PDB file of C-alpha atoms and ligand atoms in Angstrom:
ATOM      1  CA  UNK A   1      88.925 110.521 106.870  1.00  0.00           C
ATOM      2  CA  UNK A   2      87.809 109.282 103.403  1.00  0.00           C
ATOM      3  CA  UNK A   3      85.050 111.263 101.751  1.00  0.00           C
ATOM      4  CA  UNK A   4      83.964 110.690  98.177  1.00  0.00           C
ATOM      5  CA  UNK A   5      81.350 112.842  96.534  1.00  0.00           C
ATOM      6  CA  UNK A   6      79.525 112.495  93.261  1.00  0.00           C
ATOM      7  CA  UNK A   7      82.019 110.053  91.730  1.00  0.00           C
ATOM      8  CA  UNK A   8      81.427 109.296  88.069  1.00  0.00           C
ATOM      9  CA  UNK A   9      83.389 106.788  86.061  1.00  0.00           C
ATOM     10  CA  UNK A  10      82.422 105.163  82.794  1.00  0.00           C
ATOM     11  CA  UNK A  11      84.286 103.094  80.233  1.00  0.00           C
ATOM     12  CA  UNK A  12      83.630 103.183  76.512  1.00  0.00           C
ATOM     13  CA  UNK A  13      84.398 100.283  74.267  1.00  0.00           C
ATOM     14  CA  UNK A  14      83.303 100.860  70.671  1.00  0.00           C
ATOM     15  CA  UNK A  15      79.781 102.250  70.799  1.00  0.00           C
ATOM     16  CA  UNK A  16      79.080 100.862  74.219  1.00  0.00           C
ATOM     17  CA  UNK A  17      79.492 102.922  77.350  1.00  0.00           C
ATOM     18  CA  UNK A  18      79.419 101.229  80.731  1.00  0.00           C
ATOM     19  CA  UNK A  19      78.578 103.520  83.620  1.00  0.00           C
ATOM     20  CA  UNK A  20      80.476 102.017  86.538  1.00  0.00           C
ATOM     21  CA  UNK A  21      80.310 104.766  89.162  1.00  0.00           C
ATOM     22  CA  UNK A  22      77.240 106.913  88.829  1.00  0.00           C
ATOM     23  CA  UNK A  23      77.323 109.786  91.293  1.00  0.00           C
ATOM     24  CA  UNK A  24      78.611 107.722  94.180  1.00  0.00           C
ATOM     25  CA  UNK A  25      78.960 109.278  97.648  1.00  0.00           C
ATOM     26  CA  UNK A  26      80.508 107.742 100.736  1.00  0.00           C
ATOM     27  CA  UNK A  27      82.202 108.622 103.986  1.00  0.00           C
ATOM     28  CA  UNK A  28      84.525 106.372 105.963  1.00  0.00           C
ATOM     29  CA  UNK A  29      85.708 107.386 109.427  1.00  0.00           C
ATOM     30  CA  UNK A  30      89.214 107.091 110.752  1.00  0.00           C
ATOM     31  CA  UNK A  31      89.835 103.648 112.238  1.00  0.00           C
ATOM     32  CA  UNK A  32      86.730 102.152 110.676  1.00  0.00           C
ATOM     33  CA  UNK A  33      86.843  98.698 109.087  1.00  0.00           C
ATOM     34  CA  UNK A  34      84.591  98.826 106.064  1.00  0.00           C
ATOM     35  CA  UNK A  35      83.783  96.179 103.493  1.00  0.00           C
ATOM     36  CA  UNK A  36      82.825  96.931  99.910  1.00  0.00           C
ATOM     37  CA  UNK A  37      80.438  94.265  98.596  1.00  0.00           C
ATOM     38  CA  UNK A  38      78.389  93.818  95.477  1.00  0.00           C
ATOM     39  CA  UNK A  39      78.031  91.624  92.428  1.00  0.00           C
ATOM     40  CA  UNK A  40      80.887  90.914  90.054  1.00  0.00           C
ATOM     41  CA  UNK A  41      81.327  93.850  87.707  1.00  0.00           C
ATOM     42  CA  UNK A  42      79.546  96.250  90.099  1.00  0.00           C
ATOM     43  CA  UNK A  43      82.607  98.484  90.286  1.00  0.00           C
ATOM     44  CA  UNK A  44      84.215  97.522  93.604  1.00  0.00           C
ATOM     45  CA  UNK A  45      87.753  97.462  92.245  1.00  0.00           C
ATOM     46  CA  UNK A  46      87.134 100.631  90.251  1.00  0.00           C
ATOM     47  CA  UNK A  47      85.859 102.353  93.398  1.00  0.00           C
ATOM     48  CA  UNK A  48      88.796 101.170  95.490  1.00  0.00           C
ATOM     49  CA  UNK A  49      91.285 102.420  92.891  1.00  0.00           C
ATOM     50  CA  UNK A  50      89.430 105.722  92.694  1.00  0.00           C
ATOM     51  CA  UNK A  51      89.458 106.174  96.484  1.00  0.00           C
ATOM     52  CA  UNK A  52      93.147 105.306  96.525  1.00  0.00           C
ATOM     53  CA  UNK A  53      94.174 107.920  93.994  1.00  0.00           C
ATOM     54  CA  UNK A  54      95.012 105.375  91.298  1.00  0.00           C
ATOM     55  CA  UNK A  55      92.199 106.107  88.883  1.00  0.00           C
ATOM     56  CA  UNK A  56      90.967 109.623  88.305  1.00  0.00           C
ATOM     57  CA  UNK A  57      87.168 109.871  88.203  1.00  0.00           C
ATOM     58  CA  UNK A  58      85.554 111.763  85.313  1.00  0.00           C
ATOM     59  CA  UNK A  59      83.625 113.763  87.869  1.00  0.00           C
ATOM     60  CA  UNK A  60      83.588 114.071  91.633  1.00  0.00           C
ATOM     61  CA  UNK A  61      86.048 114.400  94.452  1.00  0.00           C
ATOM     62  CA  UNK A  62      87.935 112.215  96.882  1.00  0.00           C
ATOM     63  CA  UNK A  63      89.073 113.850 100.114  1.00  0.00           C
ATOM     64  CA  UNK A  64      91.553 111.977 102.271  1.00  0.00           C
ATOM     65  CA  UNK A  65      91.957 113.689 105.632  1.00  0.00           C
ATOM     66  CA  UNK A  66      90.805 116.880 103.950  1.00  0.00           C
ATOM     67  CA  UNK A  67      93.197 116.617 100.997  1.00  0.00           C
ATOM     68  CA  UNK A  68      91.506 116.686  97.584  1.00  0.00           C
ATOM     69  CA  UNK A  69      93.734 113.992  96.073  1.00  0.00           C
ATOM     70  CA  UNK A  70      92.875 114.560  92.417  1.00  0.00           C
ATOM     71  CA  UNK A  71      93.668 118.253  92.797  1.00  0.00           C
ATOM     72  CA  UNK A  72      97.295 117.207  93.410  1.00  0.00           C
ATOM     73  CA  UNK A  73      99.603 116.735  90.455  1.00  0.00           C
ATOM     74  CA  UNK A  74     100.676 113.178  89.658  1.00  0.00           C
ATOM     75  CA  UNK A  75     103.938 113.365  91.544  1.00  0.00           C
ATOM     76  CA  UNK A  76     102.420 114.905  94.676  1.00  0.00           C
ATOM     77  CA  UNK A  77      99.575 112.417  94.538  1.00  0.00           C
ATOM     78  CA  UNK A  78     102.019 109.512  94.341  1.00  0.00           C
ATOM     79  CA  UNK A  79     103.928 110.868  97.342  1.00  0.00           C
ATOM     80  CA  UNK A  80     100.702 111.387  99.271  1.00  0.00           C
ATOM     81  CA  UNK A  81      99.623 107.848  98.458  1.00  0.00           C
ATOM     82  CA  UNK A  82     102.933 106.348  99.526  1.00  0.00           C
ATOM     83  CA  UNK A  83     102.789 108.196 102.817  1.00  0.00           C
ATOM     84  CA  UNK A  84      99.154 107.516 103.651  1.00  0.00           C
ATOM     85  CA  UNK A  85      98.079 104.242 102.062  1.00  0.00           C
ATOM     86  CA  UNK A  86      98.964 100.596 101.720  1.00  0.00           C
ATOM     87  CA  UNK A  87      97.530  98.180  99.133  1.00  0.00           C
ATOM     88  CA  UNK A  88      96.836  94.484  99.108  1.00  0.00           C
ATOM     89  CA  UNK A  89      95.820  93.022  95.745  1.00  0.00           C
ATOM     90  CA  UNK A  90      93.872  89.892  95.003  1.00  0.00           C
ATOM     91  CA  UNK A  91      96.727  88.275  93.114  1.00  0.00           C
ATOM     92  CA  UNK A  92      99.461  89.412  95.557  1.00  0.00           C
ATOM     93  CA  UNK A  93     101.455  91.356  92.916  1.00  0.00           C
ATOM     94  CA  UNK A  94     104.831  90.441  94.357  1.00  0.00           C
ATOM     95  CA  UNK A  95     107.976  91.002  92.304  1.00  0.00           C
ATOM     96  CA  UNK A  96     108.982  87.497  91.189  1.00  0.00           C
ATOM     97  CA  UNK A  97     112.728  88.127  91.335  1.00  0.00           C
ATOM     98  CA  UNK A  98     112.718  89.596  94.844  1.00  0.00           C
ATOM     99  CA  UNK A  99     112.741  87.666  98.132  1.00  0.00           C
ATOM    100  CA  UNK A 100     109.994  87.942 100.739  1.00  0.00           C
ATOM    101  CA  UNK A 101     112.115  90.420 102.683  1.00  0.00           C
ATOM    102  CA  UNK A 102     112.910  92.505  99.602  1.00  0.00           C
ATOM    103  CA  UNK A 103     109.283  92.525  98.471  1.00  0.00           C
ATOM    104  CA  UNK A 104     108.045  93.559 101.896  1.00  0.00           C
ATOM    105  CA  UNK A 105     110.643  96.341 101.980  1.00  0.00           C
ATOM    106  CA  UNK A 106     109.558  97.918  98.687  1.00  0.00           C
ATOM    107  CA  UNK A 107     107.316 100.605 100.126  1.00  0.00           C
ATOM    108  CA  UNK A 108     109.463 101.623 103.075  1.00  0.00           C
ATOM    109  CA  UNK A 109     110.543 105.183 102.516  1.00  0.00           C
ATOM    110  CA  UNK A 110     113.930 104.804 104.162  1.00  0.00           C
ATOM    111  CA  UNK A 111     116.505 102.120 103.604  1.00  0.00           C
ATOM    112  CA  UNK A 112     119.072 100.895 106.095  1.00  0.00           C
ATOM    113  CA  UNK A 113     119.412  98.526 108.952  1.00  0.00           C
ATOM    114  CA  UNK A 114     116.642  99.925 111.130  1.00  0.00           C
ATOM    115  CA  UNK A 115     114.083  99.749 108.327  1.00  0.00           C
ATOM    116  CA  UNK A 116     115.152  96.195 107.513  1.00  0.00           C
ATOM    117  CA  UNK A 117     114.773  95.189 111.152  1.00  0.00           C
ATOM    118  CA  UNK A 118     111.262  96.631 111.215  1.00  0.00           C
ATOM    119  CA  UNK A 119     110.283  94.725 108.090  1.00  0.00           C
ATOM    120  CA  UNK A 120     111.760  91.518 109.505  1.00  0.00           C
ATOM    121  CA  UNK A 121     109.720  92.045 112.684  1.00  0.00           C
ATOM    122  CA  UNK A 122     106.606  92.475 110.569  1.00  0.00           C
ATOM    123  CA  UNK A 123     107.339  89.327 108.532  1.00  0.00           C
ATOM    124  CA  UNK A 124     107.834  87.454 111.807  1.00  0.00           C
ATOM    125  CA  UNK A 125     104.501  88.823 112.968  1.00  0.00           C
ATOM    126  CA  UNK A 126     102.757  87.433 109.871  1.00  0.00           C
ATOM    127  CA  UNK A 127     104.400  84.062 110.495  1.00  0.00           C
ATOM    128  CA  UNK A 128     107.149  84.212 107.878  1.00  0.00           C
ATOM    129  CA  UNK A 129     110.224  84.597 110.065  1.00  0.00           C
ATOM    130  CA  UNK A 130     111.634  81.452 108.468  1.00  0.00           C
ATOM    131  CA  UNK A 131     110.801  82.457 104.894  1.00  0.00           C
ATOM    132  CA  UNK A 132     112.623  85.784 104.629  1.00  0.00           C
ATOM    133  CA  UNK A 133     114.847  84.795 101.738  1.00  0.00           C
ATOM    134  CA  UNK A 134     112.326  82.768  99.755  1.00  0.00           C
ATOM    135  CA  UNK A 135     111.219  83.930  96.325  1.00  0.00           C
ATOM    136  CA  UNK A 136     107.463  84.221  95.650  1.00  0.00           C
ATOM    137  CA  UNK A 137     107.409  81.001  93.599  1.00  0.00           C
ATOM    138  CA  UNK A 138     108.884  79.206  96.610  1.00  0.00           C
ATOM    139  CA  UNK A 139     105.949  80.328  98.780  1.00  0.00           C
ATOM    140  CA  UNK A 140     102.360  79.079  99.039  1.00  0.00           C
ATOM    141  CA  UNK A 141      99.467  81.369  98.081  1.00  0.00           C
ATOM    142  CA  UNK A 142      98.710  82.166 101.717  1.00  0.00           C
ATOM    143  CA  UNK A 143     102.379  82.892 102.386  1.00  0.00           C
ATOM    144  CA  UNK A 144     102.558  85.206  99.381  1.00  0.00           C
ATOM    145  CA  UNK A 145      99.516  87.066 100.646  1.00  0.00           C
ATOM    146  CA  UNK A 146     101.230  87.435 104.045  1.00  0.00           C
ATOM    147  CA  UNK A 147     104.218  89.006 102.313  1.00  0.00           C
ATOM    148  CA  UNK A 148     101.803  91.359 100.541  1.00  0.00           C
ATOM    149  CA  UNK A 149     100.259  92.289 103.905  1.00  0.00           C
ATOM    150  CA  UNK A 150     103.690  92.982 105.377  1.00  0.00           C
ATOM    151  CA  UNK A 151     104.536  95.118 102.346  1.00  0.00           C
ATOM    152  CA  UNK A 152     101.292  97.083 102.692  1.00  0.00           C
ATOM    153  CA  UNK A 153     102.005  97.806 106.362  1.00  0.00           C
ATOM    154  CA  UNK A 154     105.762  98.336 106.264  1.00  0.00           C
ATOM    155  CA  UNK A 155     105.559 102.109 105.851  1.00  0.00           C
ATOM    156  CA  UNK A 156     102.922 102.358 108.577  1.00  0.00           C
ATOM    157  CA  UNK A 157     100.123 103.881 106.482  1.00  0.00           C
ATOM    158  CA  UNK A 158      96.934 105.237 108.073  1.00  0.00           C
ATOM    159  CA  UNK A 159      94.732 103.550 105.462  1.00  0.00           C
ATOM    160  CA  UNK A 160      94.896 100.011 104.103  1.00  0.00           C
ATOM    161  CA  UNK A 161      93.024  99.057 100.935  1.00  0.00           C
ATOM    162  CA  UNK A 162      92.604  95.347 100.265  1.00  0.00           C
ATOM    163  CA  UNK A 163      90.965  93.981  97.102  1.00  0.00           C
ATOM    164  CA  UNK A 164      89.638  90.468  97.734  1.00  0.00           C
ATOM    165  CA  UNK A 165      92.623  89.648  99.955  1.00  0.00           C
ATOM    166  CA  UNK A 166      91.333  86.148 100.591  1.00  0.00           C
ATOM    167  CA  UNK A 167      89.900  85.520  97.121  1.00  0.00           C
ATOM    168  CA  UNK A 168      92.525  82.967  96.093  1.00  0.00           C
ATOM    169  CA  UNK A 169      92.742  81.152  99.425  1.00  0.00           C
ATOM    170  CA  UNK A 170      90.799  78.291 100.950  1.00  0.00           C
ATOM    171  CA  UNK A 171      88.442  79.311 103.741  1.00  0.00           C
ATOM    172  CA  UNK A 172      90.797  78.310 106.570  1.00  0.00           C
ATOM    173  CA  UNK A 173      93.741  80.225 105.151  1.00  0.00           C
ATOM    174  CA  UNK A 174      91.481  83.087 104.156  1.00  0.00           C
ATOM    175  CA  UNK A 175      90.137  83.289 107.704  1.00  0.00           C
ATOM    176  CA  UNK A 176      93.652  83.414 109.127  1.00  0.00           C
ATOM    177  CA  UNK A 177      94.703  86.141 106.703  1.00  0.00           C
ATOM    178  CA  UNK A 178      91.672  88.193 107.650  1.00  0.00           C
ATOM    179  CA  UNK A 179      92.316  87.733 111.387  1.00  0.00           C
ATOM    180  CA  UNK A 180      95.851  88.926 110.840  1.00  0.00           C
ATOM    181  CA  UNK A 181      94.790  91.927 108.794  1.00  0.00           C
ATOM    182  CA  UNK A 182      92.178  92.886 111.378  1.00  0.00           C
ATOM    183  CA  UNK A 183      94.526  92.647 114.340  1.00  0.00           C
ATOM    184  CA  UNK A 184      97.286  94.595 112.607  1.00  0.00           C
ATOM    185  CA  UNK A 185      94.772  97.278 111.580  1.00  0.00           C
ATOM    186  CA  UNK A 186      93.272  97.462 115.062  1.00  0.00           C
ATOM    187  CA  UNK A 187      96.625  97.719 116.809  1.00  0.00           C
ATOM    188  CA  UNK A 188      97.666 100.565 114.580  1.00  0.00           C
ATOM    189  CA  UNK A 189      94.260 102.315 114.660  1.00  0.00           C
ATOM    190  CA  UNK A 190      94.220 102.035 110.891  1.00  0.00           C
ATOM    191  CA  UNK A 191      91.331 102.520 108.519  1.00  0.00           C
ATOM    192  CA  UNK A 192      90.726  99.321 106.580  1.00  0.00           C
ATOM    193  CA  UNK A 193      88.770  99.196 103.326  1.00  0.00           C
ATOM    194  CA  UNK A 194      88.326  95.648 102.039  1.00  0.00           C
ATOM    195  CA  UNK A 195      86.597  94.428  98.893  1.00  0.00           C
ATOM    196  CA  UNK A 196      84.905  91.052  99.176  1.00  0.00           C
ATOM    197  CA  UNK A 197      82.258  88.904  97.484  1.00  0.00           C
ATOM    198  CA  UNK A 198      81.777  86.972 100.666  1.00  0.00           C
ATOM    199  CA  UNK A 199      78.941  88.128 102.923  1.00  0.00           C
ATOM    200  CA  UNK A 200      80.131  85.980 105.858  1.00  0.00           C
ATOM    201  CA  UNK A 201      83.498  87.752 105.767  1.00  0.00           C
ATOM    202  CA  UNK A 202      81.854  91.146 105.476  1.00  0.00           C
ATOM    203  CA  UNK A 203      79.856  90.532 108.657  1.00  0.00           C
ATOM    204  CA  UNK A 204      83.089  90.973 110.613  1.00  0.00           C
ATOM    205  CA  UNK A 205      83.555  94.616 109.695  1.00  0.00           C
ATOM    206  CA  UNK A 206      82.113  97.735 111.313  1.00  0.00           C
ATOM    207  CA  UNK A 207      80.058  98.410 108.205  1.00  0.00           C
ATOM    208  CA  UNK A 208      79.356  97.014 104.755  1.00  0.00           C
ATOM    209  CA  UNK A 209      78.777  99.261 101.781  1.00  0.00           C
ATOM    210  CA  UNK A 210      76.893  97.514  98.990  1.00  0.00           C
ATOM    211  CA  UNK A 211      77.834  98.785  95.554  1.00  0.00           C
ATOM    212  CA  UNK A 212      75.025  98.443  93.068  1.00  0.00           C
ATOM    213  CA  UNK A 213      74.058 100.429  89.944  1.00  0.00           C
ATOM    214  CA  UNK A 214      77.062 102.670  90.432  1.00  0.00           C
ATOM    215  CA  UNK A 215      76.186 103.939  93.892  1.00  0.00           C
ATOM    216  CA  UNK A 216      76.240 102.784  97.513  1.00  0.00           C
ATOM    217  CA  UNK A 217      72.900 100.994  97.640  1.00  0.00           C
ATOM    218  CA  UNK A 218      72.593 100.922 101.429  1.00  0.00           C
ATOM    219  CA  UNK A 219      73.835 104.446 102.251  1.00  0.00           C
TER     220      UNK A 219
HETATM  221  N1  ATP B 301      89.835  99.477  81.910  1.00  0.00           N
HETATM  222  C1  ATP B 301      88.572  99.136  81.657  1.00  0.00           C
HETATM  223  N2  ATP B 301      88.052  99.286  80.418  1.00  0.00           N
HETATM  224  C2  ATP B 301      86.761  98.980  80.155  1.00  0.00           C
HETATM  225  N3  ATP B 301      85.899  98.500  81.072  1.00  0.00           N
HETATM  226  C3  ATP B 301      86.360  98.329  82.315  1.00  0.00           C
HETATM  227  C4  ATP B 301      87.715  98.618  82.686  1.00  0.00           C
HETATM  228  N4  ATP B 301      87.874  98.355  83.984  1.00  0.00           N
HETATM  229  C5  ATP B 301      86.690  97.886  84.413  1.00  0.00           C
HETATM  230  N5  ATP B 301      85.776  97.879  83.424  1.00  0.00           N
HETATM  231  C6  ATP B 301      84.371  97.463  83.539  1.00  0.00           C
HETATM  232  O1  ATP B 301      83.824  98.118  84.650  1.00  0.00           O
HETATM  233  C7  ATP B 301      82.957  97.265  85.383  1.00  0.00           C
HETATM  234  C8  ATP B 301      83.396  97.244  86.845  1.00  0.00           C
HETATM  235  O2  ATP B 301      84.648  96.589  86.971  1.00  0.00           O
HETATM  236  P1  ATP B 301      85.307  96.304  88.383  1.00  0.00           P
HETATM  237  O3  ATP B 301      86.583  95.621  88.128  1.00  0.00           O
HETATM  238  O4  ATP B 301      85.373  97.577  89.153  1.00  0.00           O
HETATM  239  O5  ATP B 301      84.216  95.338  89.048  1.00  0.00           O
HETATM  240  P2  ATP B 301      84.257  94.551  90.422  1.00  0.00           P
HETATM  241  O6  ATP B 301      83.033  94.927  91.196  1.00  0.00           O
HETATM  242  O7  ATP B 301      85.567  94.741  91.083  1.00  0.00           O
HETATM  243  O8  ATP B 301      84.079  93.045  89.910  1.00  0.00           O
HETATM  244  P3  ATP B 301      84.719  91.671  90.496  1.00  0.00           P
HETATM  245  O9  ATP B 301      83.907  91.348  91.724  1.00  0.00           O
HETATM  246  O10 ATP B 301      84.456  90.688  89.408  1.00  0.00           O
HETATM  247  O11 ATP B 301      86.169  91.900  90.769  1.00  0.00           O
HETATM  248  C9  ATP B 301      83.032  95.914  84.696  1.00  0.00           C
HETATM  249  O12 ATP B 301      81.860  95.753  83.945  1.00  0.00           O
HETATM  250  C10 ATP B 301      84.246  95.991  83.813  1.00  0.00           C
HETATM  251  O13 ATP B 301      84.047  95.270  82.628  1.00  0.00           O
HETATM  252 MG1   MG B 302      87.182  93.467  91.466  1.00  0.00          MG
END
């Protein structure tokens, strides 16, 4: 379902060039729950953004369900992404002026009562039925991350990308968030790609890919 081949990505600052992805290959099957691990600065976030169509590699291809996403123009790629993928970011990335319900509704393609009811059901599922009209700054970190999970799932994407979804939470809250993410992904038969530093968290996935020196070190 996700195939990356020969990904290259480097950044130049002044005279220095940092090779982040260095001919990286990977394959992730439909429904698999995969963790991306590796030291800080190894390129986990860069890889996730590249797989998700957000950051064009300098070389290489990403195929999602057979579609070569960087062969699409920007507009088609954005549409493809919205249809196929959901994102959860480390720092939640909620819109500060929107309520929990409005934030979680952002990615739903259709508006209207039915869509709103679905998003409310999802927010209830993540334990926020009584926080629908709260603003992000009226929610705890764990609650904000639950809103972000609801937002990522609201349009029912086949793939969920999560970058350190528990990075800002204490271990109890982090564990609960992960349980929730896993059960929602399993129920929907979704592919889940999660970045983490934490080896004990990664042990819960089907597979861990270790990113080191710009490639998957344990391929
Ligand atoms: N826009 C950019 N410009 C220049 N260098 C960048 C840019 N984005 C990332 N880098 C560099 O690329 C390397 C990989 O960054 P990346 O964010 O992918 O690492 P990471 O594995 O996610 O690290 P962490 O675990 O700390 O989040 C880092 O050395 C970083 O400094
Ligand atoms: Mg990162």
